[in-house]
Short mmCIF file of C-alpha atoms and ligand atoms in Angstrom, two decimals:
data_model
loop_
_atom_site.label_atom_id
_atom_site.label_comp_id
_atom_site.label_asym_id
_atom_site.label_seq_id
_atom_site.Cartn_x
_atom_site.Cartn_y
_atom_site.Cartn_z
CA MET A 1 10.23 -17.32 -9.36
CA ASN A 2 9.33 -13.96 -7.71
CA THR A 3 5.30 -14.68 -8.03
CA SER A 4 3.83 -11.64 -6.06
CA ASN A 5 0.91 -11.00 -5.99
CA SER A 6 0.38 -8.20 -8.80
CA THR A 7 1.99 -10.97 -11.66
CA GLN A 8 -0.26 -14.41 -10.18
CA PHE A 9 -3.32 -13.69 -12.00
CA LEU A 10 -1.32 -14.30 -15.14
CA ASP A 11 0.33 -18.16 -15.15
CA ILE A 12 2.11 -19.59 -18.41
CA LEU A 13 -0.73 -20.73 -19.95
CA LYS A 14 -2.64 -17.66 -20.07
CA ALA A 15 0.31 -15.80 -20.53
CA LYS A 16 1.21 -17.54 -23.96
CA GLU A 17 -2.46 -17.74 -25.24
CA ILE A 18 -2.38 -13.41 -24.90
CA SER A 19 0.84 -13.35 -26.88
CA GLU A 20 0.07 -15.64 -29.60
CA ASN A 21 -2.99 -13.91 -29.89
CA PHE A 22 -2.14 -10.23 -29.30
CA GLY A 23 1.34 -10.22 -29.52
CA SER A 24 3.76 -8.26 -26.88
CA PRO A 25 4.45 -6.10 -25.35
CA VAL A 26 0.66 -5.94 -24.37
CA TYR A 27 -0.85 -4.26 -20.89
CA VAL A 28 -3.40 -7.03 -19.44
CA TYR A 29 -6.00 -5.71 -16.59
CA ASP A 30 -7.69 -8.69 -14.56
CA GLU A 31 -11.12 -7.46 -14.15
CA THR A 32 -12.18 -10.03 -10.49
CA ILE A 33 -9.26 -7.31 -9.27
CA LEU A 34 -10.00 -4.08 -10.47
CA LYS A 35 -13.80 -4.94 -8.86
CA GLN A 36 -12.40 -6.17 -5.72
CA SER A 37 -10.37 -2.77 -5.61
CA ALA A 38 -13.10 -0.52 -6.54
CA GLN A 39 -15.22 -2.43 -3.71
CA ALA A 40 -12.74 -1.96 -1.09
CA VAL A 41 -12.33 1.90 -2.15
CA LEU A 42 -16.72 2.27 -2.08
CA ASN A 43 -16.51 0.65 1.33
CA PHE A 44 -13.97 3.56 2.82
CA PRO A 45 -15.57 4.41 5.81
CA ASN A 46 -17.57 7.45 6.42
CA ALA A 47 -19.74 9.24 8.95
CA PHE A 48 -22.11 11.11 6.09
CA GLY A 49 -22.12 10.15 2.79
CA LEU A 50 -19.06 9.19 0.73
CA THR A 51 -17.99 9.86 -2.86
CA ALA A 52 -15.78 7.61 -4.30
CA ARG A 53 -13.84 9.21 -7.02
CA TYR A 54 -11.44 7.46 -9.31
CA ALA A 55 -8.12 9.45 -10.56
CA MET A 56 -8.44 8.79 -13.99
CA LYS A 57 -4.75 9.48 -15.12
CA ALA A 58 -3.87 6.31 -13.40
CA CYS A 59 -4.84 4.31 -16.40
CA PRO A 60 -7.87 6.03 -18.79
CA ASN A 61 -8.42 3.49 -20.68
CA ARG A 62 -12.26 3.54 -21.92
CA SER A 63 -12.85 0.05 -20.62
CA ILE A 64 -11.93 0.88 -17.62
CA LEU A 65 -13.81 4.10 -17.27
CA LYS A 66 -16.63 1.82 -17.75
CA LEU A 67 -16.51 -0.18 -15.66
CA PHE A 68 -15.83 1.68 -12.60
CA HIS A 69 -18.34 3.93 -13.97
CA ASP A 70 -21.01 1.10 -13.55
CA MET A 71 -19.73 0.17 -10.13
CA GLY A 72 -20.93 3.36 -8.77
CA LEU A 73 -17.65 5.23 -9.02
CA HIS A 74 -16.88 9.16 -9.63
CA ILE A 75 -14.03 10.79 -11.66
CA ASP A 76 -11.07 13.25 -10.54
CA ALA A 77 -9.90 14.64 -14.19
CA SER A 78 -6.72 16.46 -13.81
CA SER A 79 -6.81 18.49 -17.06
CA GLY A 80 -9.69 19.47 -19.35
CA HIS A 81 -8.88 16.61 -22.15
CA GLU A 82 -9.72 14.08 -19.18
CA VAL A 83 -12.86 15.54 -18.38
CA HIS A 84 -13.51 14.84 -22.59
CA ARG A 85 -12.37 11.75 -21.74
CA ALA A 86 -14.37 10.64 -19.41
CA ILE A 87 -17.57 11.77 -20.73
CA GLU A 88 -16.62 10.13 -23.86
CA ALA A 89 -16.70 7.13 -21.91
CA GLY A 90 -20.11 7.35 -20.46
CA PHE A 91 -20.14 9.66 -17.21
CA GLU A 92 -22.45 11.94 -16.39
CA PRO A 93 -20.51 15.91 -16.29
CA GLU A 94 -21.43 16.23 -12.53
CA LYS A 95 -19.66 13.22 -11.61
CA ILE A 96 -16.25 14.36 -12.79
CA SER A 97 -14.17 16.81 -10.57
CA LEU A 98 -11.92 19.03 -12.18
CA SER A 99 -8.40 18.92 -9.94
CA ALA A 100 -5.94 20.87 -12.78
CA GLN A 101 -2.50 22.92 -12.63
CA GLU A 102 -3.50 24.42 -16.32
CA ILE A 103 -6.87 26.29 -17.03
CA PRO A 104 -8.51 24.41 -19.61
CA GLY A 105 -9.07 26.90 -22.97
CA ASP A 106 -12.76 25.34 -22.99
CA LEU A 107 -13.82 25.58 -19.02
CA GLU A 108 -16.84 27.88 -19.33
CA ALA A 109 -17.74 24.87 -22.03
CA LEU A 110 -17.09 22.45 -19.61
CA LEU A 111 -18.66 24.29 -16.58
CA GLY A 112 -21.76 24.73 -18.42
CA LEU A 113 -21.70 21.03 -19.24
CA GLY A 114 -21.89 20.71 -14.95
CA ILE A 115 -18.74 19.62 -14.13
CA ARG A 116 -17.54 20.26 -10.46
CA PHE A 117 -14.37 22.30 -10.50
CA ASN A 118 -11.88 22.83 -7.95
CA ALA A 119 -9.98 26.08 -7.76
CA CYS A 120 -6.13 24.89 -7.46
CA SER A 121 -4.49 28.50 -7.28
CA LEU A 122 -5.91 31.82 -6.62
CA LYS A 123 -5.54 32.57 -10.05
CA GLN A 124 -8.10 29.84 -10.54
CA LEU A 125 -10.46 31.28 -8.20
CA GLU A 126 -10.49 34.15 -9.97
CA VAL A 127 -11.14 32.92 -13.25
CA PHE A 128 -13.64 30.74 -12.01
CA GLY A 129 -15.19 33.92 -10.21
CA GLN A 130 -15.20 35.50 -13.22
CA LEU A 131 -16.73 32.73 -15.10
CA LYS A 132 -19.26 31.83 -12.57
CA PRO A 133 -20.36 34.75 -10.31
CA ASN A 134 -22.73 33.41 -7.25
CA SER A 135 -22.26 29.50 -7.66
CA SER A 136 -20.81 27.27 -5.82
CA VAL A 137 -17.10 26.05 -6.21
CA GLY A 138 -14.56 23.79 -4.11
CA VAL A 139 -10.56 25.08 -2.96
CA ARG A 140 -7.53 23.20 -3.29
CA PHE A 141 -5.52 23.31 -0.78
CA ASN A 142 -1.93 22.45 0.01
CA PRO A 143 -1.95 21.43 3.81
CA GLY A 144 1.78 22.48 4.44
CA SER A 145 2.62 18.61 5.02
CA GLY A 146 2.86 15.82 2.40
CA SER A 147 4.23 12.45 2.09
CA GLY A 148 5.01 10.60 -1.20
CA GLY A 149 6.71 7.20 -2.37
CA ASN A 150 9.27 9.03 -3.17
CA ASN A 151 10.05 13.09 -3.52
CA ARG A 152 8.60 13.72 -6.49
CA THR A 153 5.81 12.37 -5.69
CA ASN A 154 5.22 14.14 -2.69
CA VAL A 155 2.67 17.17 -3.43
CA GLY A 156 2.56 18.82 -0.49
CA GLY A 157 4.51 21.14 2.12
CA VAL A 158 6.30 24.27 0.88
CA SER A 159 7.91 22.15 -2.42
CA SER A 160 5.18 21.76 -3.49
CA SER A 161 3.21 23.32 -6.34
CA PHE A 162 -0.07 22.28 -6.14
CA GLY A 163 -3.07 23.54 -4.34
CA ILE A 164 -3.21 27.09 -2.43
CA TRP A 165 -1.03 27.05 0.95
CA HIS A 166 -3.09 27.01 3.24
CA GLU A 167 -1.87 30.22 4.87
CA PHE A 168 -3.72 31.94 2.33
CA VAL A 169 -7.00 31.70 3.86
CA PRO A 170 -8.30 34.90 3.89
CA GLU A 171 -6.68 35.75 0.27
CA VAL A 172 -9.34 33.16 -0.71
CA GLN A 173 -12.19 34.40 1.31
CA SER A 174 -11.74 37.62 -0.81
CA ILE A 175 -11.94 36.81 -3.56
CA ALA A 176 -15.11 34.98 -2.97
CA GLU A 177 -16.88 37.51 -1.28
CA ARG A 178 -15.45 39.83 -4.47
CA TYR A 179 -17.70 37.15 -6.65
CA GLN A 180 -20.47 35.68 -4.28
CA LEU A 181 -19.18 32.25 -4.58
CA CYS A 182 -19.41 29.57 -2.08
CA ILE A 183 -16.96 27.72 -0.99
CA GLU A 184 -18.76 24.51 -0.76
CA ARG A 185 -15.85 21.76 -1.06
CA ILE A 186 -12.00 21.49 0.38
CA HIS A 187 -9.87 19.15 -1.29
CA THR A 188 -6.52 17.75 -0.64
CA HIS A 189 -3.87 15.51 -1.99
CA ILE A 190 -0.60 15.40 -0.50
CA GLY A 191 0.93 12.88 -2.87
CA SER A 192 1.31 8.95 -3.66
CA GLY A 193 2.37 6.22 -2.38
CA SER A 194 2.34 8.39 1.19
CA ASP A 195 3.32 7.00 3.86
CA PRO A 196 -0.69 5.69 5.93
CA GLN A 197 0.34 7.52 9.35
CA VAL A 198 1.56 10.92 7.56
CA TRP A 199 -1.72 10.62 5.22
CA LEU A 200 -3.69 10.29 8.29
CA LYS A 201 -2.32 12.99 10.42
CA VAL A 202 -3.05 15.69 7.31
CA ALA A 203 -6.74 13.96 6.72
CA LEU A 204 -7.28 14.82 10.41
CA MET A 205 -5.62 18.36 10.09
CA ASN A 206 -8.03 19.11 7.12
CA PHE A 207 -10.95 20.38 9.95
CA GLN A 208 -9.02 23.77 10.59
CA LEU A 209 -9.38 24.88 7.19
CA VAL A 210 -13.45 23.65 7.07
CA GLU A 211 -13.80 24.92 9.97
CA GLN A 212 -13.07 28.81 8.60
CA PHE A 213 -15.11 27.98 5.69
CA GLU A 214 -18.99 27.81 7.79
CA THR A 215 -19.91 26.50 3.80
CA VAL A 216 -18.08 23.90 3.24
CA LYS A 217 -20.51 20.70 2.49
CA VAL A 218 -17.77 18.24 1.27
CA LEU A 219 -13.98 17.28 2.42
CA ASN A 220 -12.02 15.70 0.05
CA LEU A 221 -9.04 14.16 0.89
CA GLY A 222 -7.79 13.47 -2.64
CA GLY A 223 -5.52 9.67 -3.24
CA GLY A 224 -2.53 8.40 -2.39
CA TYR A 225 -2.80 5.03 -0.70
CA LYS A 226 0.32 3.29 -0.75
CA VAL A 227 0.18 -0.13 -2.75
CA GLY A 228 2.72 -2.83 -2.56
CA ARG A 229 3.69 -3.52 -5.87
CA MET A 230 6.81 -6.16 -4.54
CA PRO A 231 6.33 -9.22 -2.35
CA ASN A 232 7.63 -6.89 0.78
CA GLU A 233 5.91 -4.15 -0.05
CA LEU A 234 2.52 -3.60 2.34
CA SER A 235 -0.04 -1.98 1.39
CA THR A 236 -2.46 0.54 3.32
CA ASP A 237 -5.75 -0.83 4.38
CA LEU A 238 -8.64 1.55 3.71
CA GLN A 239 -10.44 0.36 6.50
CA VAL A 240 -7.88 0.59 9.32
CA ILE A 241 -6.47 4.25 7.67
CA GLY A 242 -10.74 5.21 7.38
CA GLU A 243 -12.01 4.37 10.74
CA PRO A 244 -9.70 7.45 12.36
CA VAL A 245 -11.03 9.70 9.82
CA ARG A 246 -14.65 8.50 10.06
CA LYS A 247 -14.64 9.16 13.93
CA ALA A 248 -13.11 12.66 13.44
CA PHE A 249 -16.01 13.92 10.89
CA VAL A 250 -18.56 12.40 13.68
CA GLU A 251 -16.46 14.62 16.38
CA PHE A 252 -16.62 17.34 14.28
CA ALA A 253 -20.31 17.32 13.56
CA GLN A 254 -20.76 16.61 17.40
CA SER A 255 -18.73 19.66 18.06
CA THR A 256 -19.62 22.10 15.05
CA GLY A 257 -23.32 20.43 14.38
CA ARG A 258 -22.01 20.34 10.41
CA GLU A 259 -22.16 16.49 8.80
CA ILE A 260 -19.40 16.75 6.45
CA HIS A 261 -19.73 14.41 3.23
CA LEU A 262 -16.29 12.74 2.28
CA GLU A 263 -14.79 12.28 -1.01
CA ILE A 264 -11.42 10.39 -2.22
CA GLU A 265 -9.95 9.60 -5.25
CA PRO A 266 -7.65 7.53 -5.26
CA GLY A 267 -6.04 6.03 -8.54
CA THR A 268 -2.96 3.49 -7.66
CA PHE A 269 -5.08 1.90 -5.42
CA LEU A 270 -7.92 1.10 -7.79
CA VAL A 271 -5.55 -0.30 -10.38
CA ALA A 272 -1.50 -0.52 -9.73
CA ASN A 273 -1.93 -4.48 -9.46
CA ALA A 274 -4.46 -5.23 -11.67
CA GLY A 275 -2.53 -4.87 -14.43
CA ALA A 276 1.06 -6.41 -15.60
CA LEU A 277 2.95 -5.67 -18.67
CA LEU A 278 3.57 -8.69 -20.76
CA ALA A 279 6.74 -8.85 -22.61
CA GLU A 280 9.34 -11.35 -24.19
CA VAL A 281 13.47 -11.50 -23.18
CA HIS A 282 14.82 -10.72 -26.44
CA ASP A 283 18.53 -11.03 -26.11
CA ILE A 284 20.86 -11.68 -23.16
CA VAL A 285 24.37 -9.84 -22.96
CA SER A 286 27.26 -10.02 -20.35
CA THR A 287 29.51 -7.62 -19.45
CA GLY A 288 32.23 -10.05 -18.63
CA SER A 289 33.42 -11.35 -14.93
CA ASP A 290 33.45 -8.08 -13.53
CA GLY A 291 30.76 -7.34 -14.91
CA TYR A 292 27.19 -7.50 -15.48
CA ASN A 293 24.55 -9.95 -17.12
CA PHE A 294 21.80 -7.97 -19.08
CA ILE A 295 18.54 -9.26 -20.23
CA LYS A 296 17.12 -6.87 -22.53
CA LEU A 297 13.18 -6.99 -23.42
CA ASN A 298 11.34 -5.90 -26.18
CA THR A 299 9.69 -3.79 -23.69
CA GLY A 300 11.24 -0.60 -21.34
CA MET A 301 10.55 2.48 -20.75
CA THR A 302 8.23 2.83 -23.43
CA GLU A 303 5.74 0.78 -21.40
CA LEU A 304 6.78 1.53 -18.31
CA LEU A 305 8.53 4.50 -17.16
CA ARG A 306 8.77 4.71 -13.47
CA PRO A 307 11.77 2.45 -12.81
CA SER A 308 13.60 5.04 -14.77
CA ILE A 309 12.31 7.65 -13.25
CA TYR A 310 11.53 7.00 -9.68
CA GLY A 311 13.94 3.78 -9.08
CA SER A 312 10.46 2.04 -8.42
CA GLN A 313 10.15 -1.62 -7.99
CA HIS A 314 8.18 -4.07 -10.27
CA PRO A 315 7.66 -7.57 -9.67
CA ILE A 316 9.54 -9.36 -12.89
CA ASP A 317 8.62 -13.24 -13.40
CA ILE A 318 10.43 -14.93 -16.51
CA LEU A 319 8.13 -17.64 -17.26
CA ASN A 320 10.52 -20.00 -18.44
CA CYS A 321 9.24 -22.11 -21.58
CA ASP A 322 10.54 -25.54 -21.06
CA GLN A 323 9.97 -25.92 -17.67
CA THR A 324 12.22 -28.22 -16.12
CA GLY A 325 13.77 -26.16 -13.04
CA GLN A 326 16.80 -27.38 -13.78
CA GLY A 327 18.88 -24.42 -15.11
CA ILE A 328 21.38 -22.44 -13.09
CA GLU A 329 20.55 -19.28 -10.67
CA LYS A 330 22.10 -16.03 -12.16
CA ASP A 331 21.61 -12.68 -11.15
CA TYR A 332 20.53 -10.30 -13.77
CA VAL A 333 20.21 -6.58 -14.15
CA VAL A 334 16.65 -6.33 -16.60
CA VAL A 335 17.02 -3.56 -19.30
CA GLY A 336 14.09 -2.51 -21.88
CA HIS A 337 14.78 -1.94 -25.97
CA CYS A 338 15.34 2.10 -26.10
CA CYS A 339 18.73 3.08 -27.18
CA GLU A 340 18.90 4.65 -23.84
CA SER A 341 21.26 3.75 -20.98
CA GLY A 342 18.50 5.15 -18.15
CA ASP A 343 16.04 2.38 -19.79
CA ILE A 344 16.37 0.03 -16.68
CA LEU A 345 13.50 -1.87 -15.09
CA THR A 346 15.58 -3.40 -12.39
CA PRO A 347 17.33 0.36 -10.82
CA ALA A 348 18.28 0.41 -7.07
CA SER A 349 15.45 1.29 -5.09
CA GLY A 350 14.49 5.01 -5.30
CA ASP A 351 17.50 5.24 -7.02
CA PRO A 352 16.99 5.51 -10.95
CA GLU A 353 20.77 5.90 -11.46
CA LEU A 354 22.10 2.95 -10.05
CA LEU A 355 21.19 -0.74 -11.43
CA ALA A 356 20.01 -3.39 -9.15
CA THR A 357 20.09 -7.20 -9.80
CA ARG A 358 17.54 -9.89 -9.62
CA ASN A 359 18.38 -13.45 -9.81
CA PHE A 360 16.49 -16.00 -12.33
CA LYS A 361 16.48 -19.23 -13.36
CA GLU A 362 18.01 -20.43 -16.66
CA VAL A 363 16.40 -17.26 -18.61
CA GLU A 364 16.27 -17.85 -22.88
CA ILE A 365 16.05 -15.87 -25.36
CA GLY A 366 12.13 -15.61 -25.86
CA ASP A 367 10.63 -16.19 -22.82
CA LEU A 368 8.03 -14.53 -21.62
CA VAL A 369 8.14 -11.95 -19.10
CA VAL A 370 5.46 -10.62 -16.65
CA ILE A 371 6.14 -7.17 -14.77
CA GLY A 372 3.52 -6.25 -12.08
CA GLY A 373 2.06 -3.38 -10.48
CA ALA A 374 1.85 -2.16 -13.89
CA GLY A 375 -1.75 -1.33 -13.83
CA ALA A 376 -0.86 2.41 -12.34
CA TYR A 377 0.68 5.37 -13.82
CA ALA A 378 1.98 2.59 -17.08
CA SER A 379 0.48 2.65 -20.36
CA ALA A 380 -1.15 6.06 -18.77
CA MET A 381 2.37 7.68 -18.98
CA THR A 382 5.05 6.55 -21.04
CA PRO A 383 7.57 8.04 -23.84
CA LYS A 384 5.69 5.68 -25.96
CA HIS A 385 6.74 6.98 -29.13
CA TYR A 386 10.72 7.24 -28.51
CA ASN A 387 12.82 5.38 -30.25
CA SER A 388 9.18 4.95 -32.76
CA TYR A 389 7.98 1.96 -31.14
CA PRO A 390 4.15 2.15 -31.13
CA GLU A 391 1.84 2.36 -28.30
CA ALA A 392 1.52 -1.32 -27.06
CA ALA A 393 -2.29 -3.29 -27.10
CA GLU A 394 -3.89 -3.16 -24.20
CA VAL A 395 -6.19 -6.66 -22.68
CA LEU A 396 -8.55 -7.49 -20.27
CA LEU A 397 -8.92 -10.96 -18.65
CA GLN A 398 -11.93 -10.80 -18.09
CA SER A 399 -13.59 -12.80 -14.95
CA ASP A 400 -15.06 -15.25 -17.23
CA GLY A 401 -11.02 -15.90 -18.08
CA SER A 402 -12.07 -14.91 -21.36
CA LEU A 403 -9.77 -12.15 -22.99
CA LYS A 404 -10.78 -8.84 -24.46
CA LEU A 405 -8.78 -6.55 -26.32
CA ILE A 406 -9.32 -3.15 -24.95
CA ARG A 407 -6.61 -0.62 -27.18
CA LYS A 408 -5.47 -2.38 -30.16
CA ARG A 409 -1.56 -1.65 -31.08
CA GLN A 410 -0.72 1.19 -32.88
CA ASP A 411 -0.29 1.09 -36.15
CA ARG A 412 3.68 1.97 -37.17
CA SER A 413 2.05 5.06 -39.28
CA ALA A 414 -0.23 6.48 -36.36
CA ILE A 415 3.17 7.51 -35.23
CA TRP A 416 3.83 9.85 -37.86
CA GLU A 417 0.45 10.97 -38.77
CA ASN A 418 -0.13 14.04 -37.38
CA GLU A 419 3.31 15.27 -38.93
CA LEU A 420 2.80 17.85 -41.70
N1 LLP B 1 -5.86 13.25 -6.48
C1 LLP B 1 -5.25 14.23 -7.29
C2 LLP B 1 -5.38 15.03 -6.74
C3 LLP B 1 -3.84 13.68 -7.85
O1 LLP B 1 -3.23 14.46 -8.39
C4 LLP B 1 -3.48 12.32 -7.98
C5 LLP B 1 -2.20 11.72 -8.77
C6 LLP B 1 -4.41 11.46 -7.11
C7 LLP B 1 -5.72 12.07 -6.57
C8 LLP B 1 -3.94 9.79 -7.16
O2 LLP B 1 -3.18 9.75 -6.99
P1 LLP B 1 -2.52 8.17 -6.42
O3 LLP B 1 -4.11 7.65 -5.75
O4 LLP B 1 -2.72 7.66 -7.48
O5 LLP B 1 -1.66 7.80 -5.90
N2 LLP B 1 3.42 8.88 -11.66
C9 LLP B 1 3.28 8.62 -10.22
C10 LLP B 1 2.02 9.43 -9.17
C11 LLP B 1 1.65 10.86 -9.60
C12 LLP B 1 0.29 11.01 -9.03
C13 LLP B 1 -0.16 12.20 -9.81
N3 LLP B 1 -1.52 12.74 -8.99
C14 LLP B 1 3.40 7.46 -9.92
O6 LLP B 1 3.84 6.73 -10.61
O7 LLP B 1 3.44 6.78 -8.92
#
């Protein structure tokens, strides 16, 4: 068994209890791990104060939002809809920062509630200026360089449409002057699963932007901290990466007299390894001696899309029900339940087009399967209704060991309830 950090909170007894009570597939989140990661984020080294935001797009279930709210995290929202969702879950509007690709239709009303806004393009800054002249605003810049776990999650540099290109400072200043805007915050986010060294380099480069705006009081360095989901993958240590950042804030204050407040907004770091997807072996097929052995699950891209689009790697444990440990080991490709050949849970690393195998012992139909690292961008990011599969349930494994249903399995008829 390939037990990794991100699956070990579910042993066979707990997994059985969950599948018997709530069915499968089901997402399971571990309250203790959620709290530990929130605490690690809140402890990020800082010189003149820290606001730690949760990038709620990673896993926006209301119970998780409430848990993070109660621990003192604020919110990074990526759409107007997310802002409403966070408010519904109990977040005070002033704790919500919106950095969106699309201007919400009700931006004026949201600003009226008191949310913070980051203009992510010159057009957005212009629209903000028209709605709220003589006020304060943040600006998201593309600092010119980025880093992601793969090319699709790199959002810095010339190939990325996110944020205002760093050379367009004069354009930003002229819009700010036209509407008497005070640029109070600079924001950058360069990618997800970033290389810690590149993240650090770009974080420090941001002071060049802060220097050009005398009114800036807050620097938001985004999220993107790499989390190892597989046992051989390393995770970013926030203390290690944060210390040089803290020093840079101190040095900037010494040379300019400006004490800048730090914001960070991780998503993955807070939830990735606090969540697992519990499923079942539904079928086992083979394509002969020159082919592959396939394990088909009762889940797949409908609950976890990341392997299919990024070739991302998630630990998979098969919890063999008879536990004799006698069976023979075999290499298997693990696939999902959609009529879609790309529904693969074990692609080659970084290449969703290629198959890779994993070695498992005595797999049987009906065995329970735990897929780890499924707290971030799993439930939040699925083509869940493909092949008309209903939305899976979500369960919180509370710190006292009890289980709490935090999203019920969708009724089948809800899939087509909006059709006319
Ligand atoms: N801040 C902004 C402005 C963002 O766009 C994001 C993520 C974050 C913070 C949080 O980044 P994180 O700490 O989660 O890396 N679907 C991909 C990740 C896409 C993230 C999009 N933006 C994945 O499954 O890895």
